[in-house]
Amino acid sequence: MTENVEIAKEDDMENRKYLLVTLSINPFSAVVTLILPSALIMLADLVSFSLPIQGGERNNLKVTLMLSLTMFILILNDRLPSGGECTPLLHYHFCFCLVNLVLSMVTSLVLTHLLTSDSFMASTCLKRIRRQNAQLDQNEGAEMILQYLSFSLLLFCFFPQVLANGNSTDTFCDRRCMANVMVKKELFSGPLNDNCTILVNITSIQYETMSFNTKEMQMTSRIKVNLEWKDPDLGWMQEKARYPTIILPVDKIWTPRLVLDNAIDTTVEPYTHDVQVRRDGVVDHALILFTTVSCEINLFTYPFVSGSCPVAINGWTEKGCSLKLDISDDVTLVGGDRGEWKTTGVKKIVDPSHRVYLEVFLSINPFGAFVTLILPSVLIMLTDLGSFSVPFEGGERNTFKVTLVLSFTMFLLILNDHLPNGGNCSPVLYYHFTFCLTCLVLSILISMVLTRLSVDDSILICRRSVKVHPSDQNTKTQSNNLDQEKDTGVTTPKTGDVASEIATLQETVNILGRIDERADHVEKKLAFANRVDKFVFGFFISIYILYAITVIAITQTDICKVNNLDFWDMSSNADNSFDYSYTNA
């Protein structure tokens, strides 16, 4: 929304003026689509503390909330403003919410583990936590209000200088008269010399990067080129007109057409619709080039990337004739921050073959990609490590890990349209996601195997298990007890001799011994499974630490190299059957 427009003035020697446009944004749509959903998810996480710790219901709800916020941030990736050097506070807000959700979920997992432990200290801690939670006032809450600061964009509109008209009446022809004389000459062809060569000087270049498409590896630029060339037919004698310069329409004389060798699409527009012509025939003109070039940047370390792109502005050579450009070293950069990518510099380069091009140096702001790509995957892996605190008996851990695997798979599918292709250098982020998914699947497979070992001696499914689950131990023991008494016919005699009583007692002792042996066997299996579980937990921690060190070491090396200078036309267009040399008659 435009609030105000006023004429401003710069405090410099040129006394330039421009329109100052004051803008503000309507925050309602952004609040509804960005801030409100995240606030409601955080509120739902607070309400989830009212659920009981036992049974895993709270854990399942918290992991669902965390994955929902991750998908929410990922879907909004294209709508979030990048901000250039000033990263919006909203990015830090989403990062804070995601970290808090993961911390809340890990805390809940640890509490579940403490609740299932037989340790007296764990029981005491739980009682103390419950007493503290009971004393909290349910009506207390926190209200988060985010206000957007209105920002102002300065649009510079330069007013052309008003040229003073000569008041003298003693001249033979005024400026308009001279301009009409030049227009009537209809000089639509270039000023060719005897060698069929036109020399054009580029006095200065102003470069601006409009956008960089990471997916297609294309860079769109706006280039202002100030040109100068000499056309003797446009000059005049001082005796005919005393004015040193005149203004001509740009479409009434010849103007050079520049060639961009590596451009995919180029639109050329005159900076103004008039050109200035001096008495000696020198023409001053400016062009605006909107060009899109194909540029392959090494994205192996994406999103921590910096690179360069060439923009080759040249003339043309066609057999015997050519348009040669003399490009000045006066190359300036404007508007370096455009979205995710930042233009750090631009300079003129002359290669050993005397070919000239502009080298544009780019770097990426990694914060947005880090929040939407790297941080969620790291938090999911930490959550998987935290799930080792959940007991593997009862299947609660397996259900939790399956949810993580499926959610991470959906996360990768949604990311498919956001990840860069990378060209010949595939980003290491692809390998990172592959590693994470492999570790998650391996973790759930090991958890299933541990559940099997806790109820059976073998992981082979073809072998019949003695018991289905430890929770059914007491019930099945009593059932087997009664069956054995019926099968053996052992009953307590009402009357009888001492021998019968001794036999009955001996049989009862044998049954109780078998029950104790079976219980000891179950305890040994559980103890073995717990030892394996602790070993696996340590193994995953070691693997993650080794993986982090390896990734850091690989990203510090220059593994992949790209060549952006393979666009030059090396073909020969000479016609050897014709003599293009110039001879004096």
Coordinates of C-alpha atoms in Angstrom, one line a residue:
M1 CA 0.0 0.0 0.0
T2 CA 1.4 3.4 -1.0
E3 CA 1.1 5.9 1.8
N4 CA 2.9 9.0 0.5
V5 CA 4.8 10.3 -2.6
E6 CA 7.1 13.4 -2.3
I7 CA 9.9 15.0 -4.2
A8 CA 13.2 14.5 -2.5
K9 CA 16.6 16.0 -3.2
E10 CA 20.1 14.6 -2.8
D11 CA 22.8 16.5 -1.0
D12 CA 25.5 16.3 -3.6
M13 CA 27.1 18.4 -6.2
E14 CA 24.8 17.3 -9.0
N15 CA 21.7 18.5 -7.2
R16 CA 19.6 15.5 -8.3
K17 CA 16.0 15.0 -7.5
Y18 CA 13.8 11.9 -7.3
L19 CA 10.4 10.7 -6.1
L20 CA 10.4 9.2 -2.6
V21 CA 7.6 6.6 -2.4
T22 CA 6.6 5.5 1.1
L23 CA 5.1 2.0 1.2
S24 CA 3.5 -0.2 3.9
I25 CA 2.2 -3.7 3.9
N26 CA -1.2 -5.0 5.0
P27 CA -0.2 -7.6 7.7
F28 CA -3.6 -9.4 7.9
S29 CA -2.9 -12.0 5.2
A30 CA 0.6 -12.8 6.5
V31 CA -0.7 -13.1 10.1
V32 CA -3.4 -15.6 9.1
T33 CA -1.2 -17.7 6.8
L34 CA 2.2 -17.5 8.6
I35 CA 2.0 -16.5 12.2
L36 CA -1.4 -17.8 13.4
P37 CA -0.8 -21.5 12.3
S38 CA 2.6 -21.6 14.0
A39 CA 1.1 -20.0 17.2
L40 CA -1.7 -22.5 17.2
I41 CA 0.7 -25.5 16.8
M42 CA 2.7 -24.2 19.8
L43 CA -0.5 -23.8 21.8
A44 CA -1.5 -27.3 20.9
D45 CA 1.9 -28.5 22.1
L46 CA 1.3 -26.8 25.5
V47 CA -2.1 -28.4 25.8
S48 CA -0.6 -31.8 25.0
F49 CA 1.0 -31.7 28.5
S50 CA -2.4 -32.5 29.9
L51 CA -2.3 -35.9 28.3
P52 CA -0.9 -38.8 30.4
I53 CA 2.7 -39.8 29.9
Q54 CA 1.9 -43.5 29.9
G55 CA 0.7 -45.3 26.8
G56 CA 2.6 -43.1 24.3
E57 CA -0.4 -41.0 23.4
R58 CA 1.4 -37.8 24.3
N59 CA 4.5 -38.8 22.3
N60 CA 2.5 -39.6 19.2
L61 CA 0.7 -36.2 19.3
K62 CA 4.0 -34.3 19.8
V63 CA 5.7 -36.0 16.9
T64 CA 2.7 -35.3 14.7
L65 CA 2.8 -31.6 15.7
M66 CA 6.5 -31.4 14.9
L67 CA 6.2 -33.0 11.5
S68 CA 3.1 -30.8 10.7
L69 CA 5.2 -27.6 11.5
T70 CA 8.0 -29.0 9.3
M71 CA 5.7 -29.5 6.4
F72 CA 4.1 -26.1 7.0
I73 CA 7.5 -24.4 6.8
L74 CA 8.4 -26.3 3.7
I75 CA 5.2 -25.5 1.8
L76 CA 5.7 -21.8 2.7
N77 CA 9.2 -21.8 1.5
D78 CA 8.3 -19.9 -1.8
R79 CA 6.1 -17.4 0.0
L80 CA 8.6 -16.4 2.7
P81 CA 10.5 -13.2 1.8
S82 CA 14.3 -13.6 1.7
G83 CA 15.1 -10.1 2.8
G84 CA 18.6 -10.0 1.4
E85 CA 21.0 -9.0 4.1
C86 CA 18.1 -8.2 6.5
T87 CA 16.7 -11.7 7.2
P88 CA 13.0 -11.4 8.4
L89 CA 12.4 -12.1 12.0
L90 CA 9.8 -14.7 10.8
H91 CA 12.6 -17.1 9.9
Y92 CA 14.0 -17.0 13.4
H93 CA 10.4 -17.5 14.8
F94 CA 9.9 -20.7 12.8
C95 CA 13.3 -21.9 13.8
F96 CA 12.5 -21.2 17.5
C97 CA 9.1 -23.0 17.2
L98 CA 10.6 -26.1 15.6
V99 CA 13.4 -26.4 18.1
N100 CA 11.0 -26.0 21.0
L101 CA 8.7 -28.7 19.6
V102 CA 11.6 -31.1 19.3
L103 CA 12.8 -30.3 22.8
S104 CA 9.3 -30.8 24.2
M105 CA 9.0 -34.2 22.4
V106 CA 12.4 -35.4 23.6
T107 CA 11.5 -34.4 27.1
S108 CA 8.3 -36.3 26.9
L109 CA 10.2 -39.4 25.6
V110 CA 12.6 -39.1 28.6
L111 CA 9.7 -38.9 31.0
T112 CA 8.2 -41.9 29.5
H113 CA 11.4 -43.8 30.0
L114 CA 11.7 -42.6 33.6
L115 CA 8.2 -43.7 34.2
T116 CA 8.8 -47.2 33.0
S117 CA 12.1 -47.6 34.9
D118 CA 12.2 -49.4 38.3
S119 CA 14.7 -46.9 39.7
F120 CA 13.7 -45.3 43.0
M121 CA 15.3 -42.0 41.9
A122 CA 13.2 -42.0 38.7
S123 CA 10.1 -42.6 40.8
T124 CA 11.0 -39.8 43.2
C125 CA 11.7 -37.4 40.3
L126 CA 8.3 -38.2 38.7
K127 CA 6.5 -37.6 42.0
R128 CA 8.2 -34.3 42.4
I129 CA 7.4 -33.3 38.8
R130 CA 3.7 -34.2 39.3
R131 CA 3.5 -32.2 42.5
Q132 CA 5.0 -29.2 40.7
N133 CA 2.6 -29.6 37.7
A134 CA -0.3 -29.8 40.1
Q135 CA 0.6 -26.4 41.6
L136 CA 0.6 -24.6 38.2
D137 CA -2.2 -22.3 37.5
Q138 CA -4.1 -23.5 34.4
N139 CA -5.3 -20.0 33.6
E140 CA -1.8 -18.6 33.1
G141 CA -0.7 -18.2 29.5
A142 CA 1.6 -16.2 27.3
E143 CA 0.6 -14.1 24.3
M144 CA 3.0 -13.6 21.5
I145 CA 2.5 -10.5 19.3
L146 CA 4.7 -9.9 16.3
Q147 CA 4.5 -6.5 14.6
Y148 CA 5.8 -5.8 11.2
L149 CA 7.7 -2.6 10.7
S150 CA 6.8 -0.8 7.6
F151 CA 9.6 -0.4 5.2
S152 CA 10.3 2.2 2.5
L153 CA 11.5 1.6 -1.0
L154 CA 13.3 4.4 -2.8
L155 CA 12.6 4.6 -6.6
F156 CA 15.0 6.9 -8.3
C157 CA 13.5 8.8 -11.3
F158 CA 16.0 11.0 -12.8
F159 CA 14.7 14.1 -14.6
P160 CA 16.5 14.9 -17.8
Q161 CA 18.4 18.2 -17.8
V162 CA 16.6 21.0 -19.6
L163 CA 18.8 22.2 -22.4
A164 CA 19.0 26.0 -22.8
N165 CA 18.0 27.2 -26.1
G166 CA 20.2 29.8 -27.8
N167 CA 18.8 33.3 -27.8
S168 CA 21.1 34.6 -30.5
T169 CA 19.6 35.3 -33.8
D170 CA 22.8 35.7 -35.7
T171 CA 23.3 31.9 -36.2
F172 CA 22.5 30.5 -39.6
C173 CA 20.7 27.4 -38.2
D174 CA 19.5 26.6 -34.6
R175 CA 19.6 23.2 -32.9
R176 CA 16.2 22.0 -34.2
C177 CA 17.2 23.1 -37.7
M178 CA 20.5 21.1 -37.5
A179 CA 18.6 18.1 -36.1
N180 CA 16.2 18.2 -39.0
V181 CA 19.1 18.4 -41.5
M182 CA 20.7 15.3 -40.0
V183 CA 17.4 13.3 -40.0
K184 CA 16.9 14.1 -43.6
K185 CA 20.2 12.4 -44.4
E186 CA 18.7 9.0 -43.4
L187 CA 21.9 7.5 -42.1
F188 CA 20.6 4.1 -41.2
S189 CA 23.8 2.2 -42.1
G190 CA 26.9 2.1 -39.9
P191 CA 30.0 4.3 -40.4
L192 CA 32.2 1.8 -42.2
N193 CA 35.9 2.6 -42.7
D194 CA 38.0 1.2 -45.5
N195 CA 38.5 -2.1 -43.7
C196 CA 34.8 -2.6 -43.3
T197 CA 35.1 -2.2 -39.5
I198 CA 33.1 -0.2 -37.1
L199 CA 34.7 0.7 -33.8
V200 CA 32.4 1.4 -30.8
N201 CA 33.7 2.4 -27.4
I202 CA 31.8 1.2 -24.3
T203 CA 32.7 4.0 -21.9
S204 CA 31.0 2.5 -18.8
I205 CA 28.8 -0.5 -17.7
Q206 CA 26.3 -0.6 -14.9
Y207 CA 25.5 -4.2 -13.9
E208 CA 22.6 -5.4 -11.7
T209 CA 21.5 -9.0 -11.0
M210 CA 17.8 -9.4 -11.1
S211 CA 17.4 -13.0 -10.1
F212 CA 19.2 -16.4 -10.1
N213 CA 17.1 -19.6 -10.7
T214 CA 18.8 -22.3 -8.7
K215 CA 16.7 -25.0 -10.1
E216 CA 17.4 -24.2 -13.8
M217 CA 20.8 -22.6 -13.2
Q218 CA 20.0 -19.4 -15.1
M219 CA 20.9 -15.8 -14.1
T220 CA 18.8 -12.8 -15.2
S221 CA 20.5 -9.4 -15.3
R222 CA 19.9 -5.8 -16.2
I223 CA 22.9 -4.1 -17.8
K224 CA 23.2 -0.5 -18.7
V225 CA 25.8 0.1 -21.4
N226 CA 27.0 3.6 -22.3
L227 CA 28.2 3.7 -25.9
E228 CA 30.3 6.1 -28.0
W229 CA 31.2 6.0 -31.7
K230 CA 32.1 8.4 -34.4
D231 CA 30.0 9.0 -37.5
P232 CA 31.7 11.7 -39.7
D233 CA 28.5 12.2 -41.7
L234 CA 26.8 13.5 -38.6
G235 CA 29.3 16.3 -38.0
W236 CA 29.0 19.9 -39.1
M237 CA 31.2 22.9 -39.4
Q238 CA 31.2 25.6 -36.7
E239 CA 30.5 28.2 -39.3
K240 CA 27.2 26.6 -40.1
A241 CA 26.0 26.2 -36.5
R242 CA 27.7 27.4 -33.4
Y243 CA 26.1 24.8 -31.1
P244 CA 28.5 22.0 -30.0
T245 CA 25.8 19.3 -29.6
I246 CA 22.4 18.5 -30.8
I247 CA 19.8 15.8 -29.9
L248 CA 18.5 13.3 -32.5
P249 CA 15.8 10.7 -32.3
V250 CA 17.4 7.3 -31.7
D251 CA 15.4 5.6 -34.5
K252 CA 16.5 8.1 -37.2
I253 CA 20.2 7.1 -37.2
W254 CA 22.3 3.9 -37.1
T255 CA 22.9 2.5 -33.6
P256 CA 25.1 -0.6 -32.9
R257 CA 23.6 -4.0 -32.0
L258 CA 25.5 -5.8 -29.2
V259 CA 25.9 -9.5 -29.1
L260 CA 25.9 -11.6 -25.9
D261 CA 27.6 -14.9 -26.7
N262 CA 26.3 -17.0 -23.8
A263 CA 22.8 -15.4 -23.6
I264 CA 19.7 -17.6 -23.7
D265 CA 17.3 -14.6 -24.1
T266 CA 18.1 -10.9 -24.5
T267 CA 15.9 -7.9 -24.7
V268 CA 17.5 -4.6 -25.8
E269 CA 15.9 -1.2 -25.1
P270 CA 17.3 2.3 -25.5
Y271 CA 17.9 4.1 -22.2
T272 CA 16.4 7.2 -23.8
H273 CA 14.7 7.7 -27.1
D274 CA 17.2 10.4 -28.0
V275 CA 21.0 10.4 -28.7
Q276 CA 23.4 13.3 -28.3
V277 CA 25.6 14.1 -31.4
R278 CA 28.7 16.4 -31.1
R279 CA 30.0 18.7 -33.7
D280 CA 32.9 16.3 -34.6
G281 CA 30.3 13.5 -35.3
V282 CA 30.8 11.6 -32.0
V283 CA 27.5 10.0 -30.9
D284 CA 26.7 9.3 -27.2
H285 CA 24.1 6.6 -26.6
A286 CA 23.0 4.2 -23.8
L287 CA 21.3 0.8 -24.0
I288 CA 19.5 -1.3 -21.4
L289 CA 20.1 -5.1 -21.8
F290 CA 17.8 -7.5 -20.0
T291 CA 19.5 -10.8 -20.5
T292 CA 19.3 -14.4 -19.2
V293 CA 22.4 -16.5 -19.3
S294 CA 23.0 -20.1 -18.5
C295 CA 25.4 -20.4 -15.6
E296 CA 26.6 -23.6 -13.9
I297 CA 27.7 -22.9 -10.3
N298 CA 29.3 -25.6 -8.1
L299 CA 26.4 -26.5 -5.8
F300 CA 28.2 -29.4 -4.1
T301 CA 28.2 -27.6 -0.7
Y302 CA 24.6 -26.1 -1.1
P303 CA 23.4 -24.0 0.6
F304 CA 26.9 -22.8 1.6
V305 CA 27.8 -21.8 -2.0
S306 CA 29.7 -19.0 -3.8
G307 CA 30.7 -18.9 -7.4
S308 CA 30.9 -16.7 -10.6
C309 CA 29.0 -16.4 -13.9
P310 CA 30.4 -14.9 -17.1
V311 CA 28.4 -12.4 -19.2
A312 CA 30.1 -12.0 -22.6
I313 CA 29.2 -8.7 -24.3
N314 CA 30.9 -8.5 -27.7
G315 CA 30.5 -7.2 -31.2
W316 CA 30.3 -9.4 -34.2
T317 CA 32.6 -10.6 -37.0
E318 CA 31.1 -11.7 -40.3
K319 CA 33.8 -12.7 -42.8
G320 CA 35.4 -9.4 -44.0
C321 CA 33.4 -7.0 -41.9
S322 CA 33.1 -6.6 -38.1
L323 CA 31.8 -4.5 -35.2
K324 CA 34.6 -4.2 -32.6
L325 CA 34.0 -3.1 -29.1
D326 CA 36.5 -1.3 -26.9
I327 CA 35.2 -2.0 -23.4
S328 CA 36.3 0.3 -20.6
D329 CA 37.3 -0.9 -17.1
D330 CA 34.6 1.3 -15.6
V331 CA 32.2 -1.5 -14.5
T332 CA 30.0 -0.7 -11.5
L333 CA 27.6 -2.9 -9.5
V334 CA 24.2 -1.8 -8.3
G335 CA 21.5 -3.7 -6.3
G336 CA 23.7 -6.5 -5.1
D337 CA 21.0 -8.2 -2.9
R338 CA 18.2 -9.8 -4.8
G339 CA 16.4 -12.6 -2.9
E340 CA 18.4 -15.7 -1.9
W341 CA 21.4 -14.8 -4.0
K342 CA 23.8 -11.9 -3.4
T343 CA 26.0 -10.3 -6.0
T344 CA 29.3 -9.6 -4.3
G345 CA 31.2 -8.1 -7.3
V346 CA 31.6 -7.7 -11.0
K347 CA 34.7 -7.0 -13.1
K348 CA 36.0 -7.0 -16.6
I349 CA 38.1 -10.1 -17.6
V350 CA 40.3 -10.5 -20.7
D351 CA 41.3 -14.1 -21.3
P352 CA 44.6 -15.2 -23.1
S353 CA 42.7 -15.2 -26.4
H354 CA 41.9 -11.5 -25.9
R355 CA 38.2 -12.3 -25.5
V356 CA 36.4 -10.0 -23.1
Y357 CA 33.6 -10.8 -20.7
L358 CA 32.1 -9.7 -17.4
E359 CA 32.7 -12.0 -14.4
V360 CA 29.9 -11.8 -11.9
F361 CA 30.6 -13.1 -8.4
L362 CA 27.7 -14.5 -6.5
S363 CA 27.1 -16.0 -3.1
I364 CA 24.0 -17.5 -1.4
N365 CA 22.3 -16.6 1.8
P366 CA 22.2 -20.0 3.5
F367 CA 19.8 -19.2 6.4
G368 CA 16.5 -19.9 4.5
A369 CA 17.7 -23.2 3.0
F370 CA 19.2 -24.2 6.4
V371 CA 15.9 -23.7 8.2
T372 CA 13.8 -25.5 5.5
L373 CA 16.2 -28.3 4.5
I374 CA 19.0 -29.1 6.9
L375 CA 17.4 -28.3 10.3
P376 CA 14.3 -30.5 10.0
S377 CA 16.4 -33.5 8.9
V378 CA 18.8 -33.0 11.8
L379 CA 16.0 -32.7 14.3
I380 CA 14.3 -35.8 13.0
M381 CA 17.5 -37.8 13.5
L382 CA 17.9 -36.4 17.0
T383 CA 14.3 -37.5 17.7
D384 CA 15.1 -41.0 16.5
L385 CA 18.0 -41.1 19.0
G386 CA 15.6 -39.9 21.7
S387 CA 13.2 -42.7 20.9
F388 CA 15.7 -45.2 22.3
S389 CA 14.6 -44.1 25.7
V390 CA 11.1 -45.6 25.0
P391 CA 10.9 -49.3 26.0
F392 CA 10.8 -51.6 23.1
E393 CA 8.3 -53.9 24.8
G394 CA 4.7 -53.3 23.8
G395 CA 5.5 -52.0 20.3
E396 CA 5.4 -48.3 21.3
R397 CA 8.9 -47.6 20.0
N398 CA 8.3 -49.4 16.7
T399 CA 5.1 -47.3 16.1
F400 CA 7.0 -44.1 16.8
K401 CA 9.9 -45.0 14.5
V402 CA 7.5 -46.0 11.7
T403 CA 5.9 -42.5 12.0
L404 CA 9.3 -40.9 11.7
V405 CA 10.3 -42.9 8.6
L406 CA 7.0 -42.1 6.8
S407 CA 7.2 -38.4 7.7
F408 CA 10.7 -38.1 6.5
T409 CA 9.8 -39.8 3.2
M410 CA 7.0 -37.3 2.7
F411 CA 9.4 -34.5 3.6
L412 CA 11.8 -35.6 0.8
L413 CA 8.9 -35.9 -1.7
I414 CA 7.8 -32.3 -1.0
L415 CA 11.4 -31.1 -1.3
N416 CA 11.8 -32.5 -4.7
D417 CA 10.7 -29.3 -6.4
H418 CA 12.9 -27.1 -4.1
L419 CA 16.2 -28.8 -4.3
P420 CA 18.6 -27.6 -7.0
N421 CA 19.7 -29.9 -9.8
G422 CA 23.3 -29.0 -9.4
G423 CA 24.2 -29.9 -13.0
N424 CA 27.4 -32.1 -13.0
C425 CA 27.9 -31.4 -9.3
S426 CA 25.1 -32.9 -7.3
P427 CA 24.7 -31.2 -3.9
V428 CA 26.0 -33.2 -0.9
L429 CA 22.5 -32.5 0.5
Y430 CA 21.2 -35.4 -1.6
Y431 CA 23.7 -37.8 0.0
H432 CA 22.8 -36.4 3.4
F433 CA 19.1 -37.2 2.9
T434 CA 20.0 -40.6 1.7
F435 CA 22.1 -41.3 4.8
C436 CA 19.3 -40.0 7.1
L437 CA 16.7 -42.2 5.5
T438 CA 18.9 -45.2 5.6
C439 CA 19.7 -44.7 9.3
L440 CA 16.0 -44.3 10.1
V441 CA 15.1 -47.5 8.3
L442 CA 18.0 -49.4 10.0
S443 CA 17.0 -48.1 13.4
I444 CA 13.4 -49.4 13.0
L445 CA 14.6 -52.8 11.8
I446 CA 16.9 -53.1 14.8
S447 CA 14.1 -52.1 17.1
M448 CA 11.9 -54.8 15.6
V449 CA 14.6 -57.4 16.1
L450 CA 15.0 -56.4 19.7
T451 CA 11.3 -56.8 20.3
R452 CA 11.6 -60.3 18.8
L453 CA 14.6 -61.2 21.0
S454 CA 12.7 -60.0 24.1
V455 CA 10.1 -62.7 23.6
D456 CA 12.0 -65.5 21.9
D457 CA 15.5 -67.0 21.7
S458 CA 15.8 -66.6 17.9
I459 CA 15.1 -63.9 15.4
L460 CA 14.0 -66.5 12.8
I461 CA 10.3 -66.3 12.2
C462 CA 10.1 -70.0 11.1
R463 CA 10.8 -71.1 14.7
R464 CA 7.8 -71.3 17.0
S465 CA 8.0 -69.0 20.0
V466 CA 7.3 -70.2 23.5
K467 CA 5.6 -67.0 24.5
V468 CA 4.1 -64.2 22.5
H469 CA 4.9 -61.3 24.9
P470 CA 6.3 -60.8 28.4
S471 CA 3.1 -59.0 29.5
D472 CA 1.2 -62.3 29.1
Q473 CA 3.8 -64.1 31.4
N474 CA 1.7 -64.3 34.5
T475 CA -1.5 -65.3 32.8
K476 CA 0.0 -68.0 30.8
T477 CA 2.0 -69.4 33.7
Q478 CA -1.2 -69.8 35.8
S479 CA -2.9 -71.4 32.8
N480 CA -0.1 -73.9 32.3
N481 CA -0.1 -74.6 36.1
L482 CA -3.7 -75.7 36.1
D483 CA -3.2 -77.7 32.9
Q484 CA -0.3 -79.6 34.4
E485 CA -2.3 -80.3 37.6
K486 CA -5.1 -81.8 35.5
D487 CA -2.8 -83.8 33.3
T488 CA -0.8 -85.3 36.2
G489 CA -3.9 -85.8 38.4
V490 CA -2.2 -84.1 41.4
T491 CA -4.8 -83.1 43.9
T492 CA -4.7 -82.4 47.6
P493 CA -5.9 -85.6 49.4
K494 CA -8.4 -85.2 52.1
T495 CA -7.2 -88.2 53.9
G496 CA -4.3 -90.5 53.1
D497 CA -1.0 -91.7 54.1
V498 CA 2.3 -89.8 54.5
A499 CA 3.7 -91.1 51.2
S500 CA 0.9 -89.6 49.2
E501 CA 1.4 -86.2 50.8
I502 CA 5.1 -86.3 50.2
A503 CA 4.5 -87.1 46.5
T504 CA 2.1 -84.3 46.2
L505 CA 4.5 -81.8 47.8
Q506 CA 7.3 -83.1 45.6
E507 CA 5.2 -82.5 42.5
T508 CA 4.3 -79.0 43.6
V509 CA 7.9 -78.2 44.2
N510 CA 8.8 -79.4 40.7
I511 CA 6.1 -77.2 39.1
L512 CA 7.2 -74.1 41.1
G513 CA 10.8 -74.9 40.0
R514 CA 9.9 -75.0 36.4
I515 CA 8.0 -71.7 36.8
D516 CA 11.1 -70.1 38.3
E517 CA 13.3 -71.4 35.6
R518 CA 11.0 -70.1 33.0
A519 CA 10.9 -66.7 34.7
D520 CA 14.7 -66.6 34.9
H521 CA 14.9 -67.5 31.2
V522 CA 12.6 -64.5 30.3
E523 CA 14.6 -62.2 32.5
K524 CA 17.8 -63.3 30.8
K525 CA 16.3 -62.6 27.4
L526 CA 15.2 -59.2 28.4
A527 CA 18.6 -58.4 29.9
F528 CA 20.3 -59.6 26.7
A529 CA 17.9 -57.4 24.6
N530 CA 18.6 -54.4 26.8
R531 CA 22.3 -54.9 26.4
V532 CA 22.0 -55.0 22.7
D533 CA 19.7 -51.9 22.7
K534 CA 22.4 -49.9 24.6
F535 CA 25.1 -51.1 22.2
V536 CA 23.0 -50.1 19.2
F537 CA 22.3 -46.6 20.8
G538 CA 26.1 -46.1 21.2
F539 CA 26.7 -47.4 17.7
F540 CA 24.3 -44.8 16.2
I541 CA 25.8 -42.0 18.2
S542 CA 29.3 -43.0 16.9
I543 CA 28.1 -43.2 13.3
Y544 CA 26.5 -39.7 13.5
I545 CA 29.6 -38.2 15.0
L546 CA 31.8 -39.8 12.3
Y547 CA 29.3 -38.8 9.6
A548 CA 29.4 -35.1 10.8
I549 CA 33.2 -35.1 10.7
T550 CA 33.3 -36.6 7.3
V551 CA 30.8 -34.1 5.8
I552 CA 32.7 -31.2 7.2
A553 CA 36.0 -32.6 5.8
I554 CA 34.4 -33.2 2.3
T555 CA 32.9 -29.8 2.1
Q556 CA 36.3 -28.2 2.7
T557 CA 37.8 -29.8 -0.4
D558 CA 37.3 -28.7 -4.0
I559 CA 36.0 -32.0 -5.4
C560 CA 33.8 -30.7 -8.2
K561 CA 34.8 -28.1 -10.8
V562 CA 32.7 -26.4 -13.4
N563 CA 33.6 -24.6 -16.7
N564 CA 31.4 -21.7 -17.7
L565 CA 33.6 -20.6 -20.6
D566 CA 32.7 -23.3 -23.1
F567 CA 30.2 -21.1 -24.9
W568 CA 32.6 -19.4 -27.3
D569 CA 32.0 -20.0 -31.0
M570 CA 35.2 -21.6 -32.3
S571 CA 33.8 -22.3 -35.8
S572 CA 35.4 -20.6 -38.8
N573 CA 33.2 -18.5 -41.1
A574 CA 35.9 -17.5 -43.6
D575 CA 35.3 -17.9 -47.3
N576 CA 38.6 -18.8 -48.9
S577 CA 37.3 -18.5 -52.4
F578 CA 36.8 -14.7 -52.1
D579 CA 39.4 -12.0 -51.6
Y580 CA 38.2 -9.7 -48.8
S581 CA 41.3 -7.5 -48.8
Y582 CA 41.0 -3.8 -49.4
T583 CA 43.1 -2.2 -52.3
N584 CA 43.4 1.4 -53.3
A585 CA 42.2 2.1 -56.8

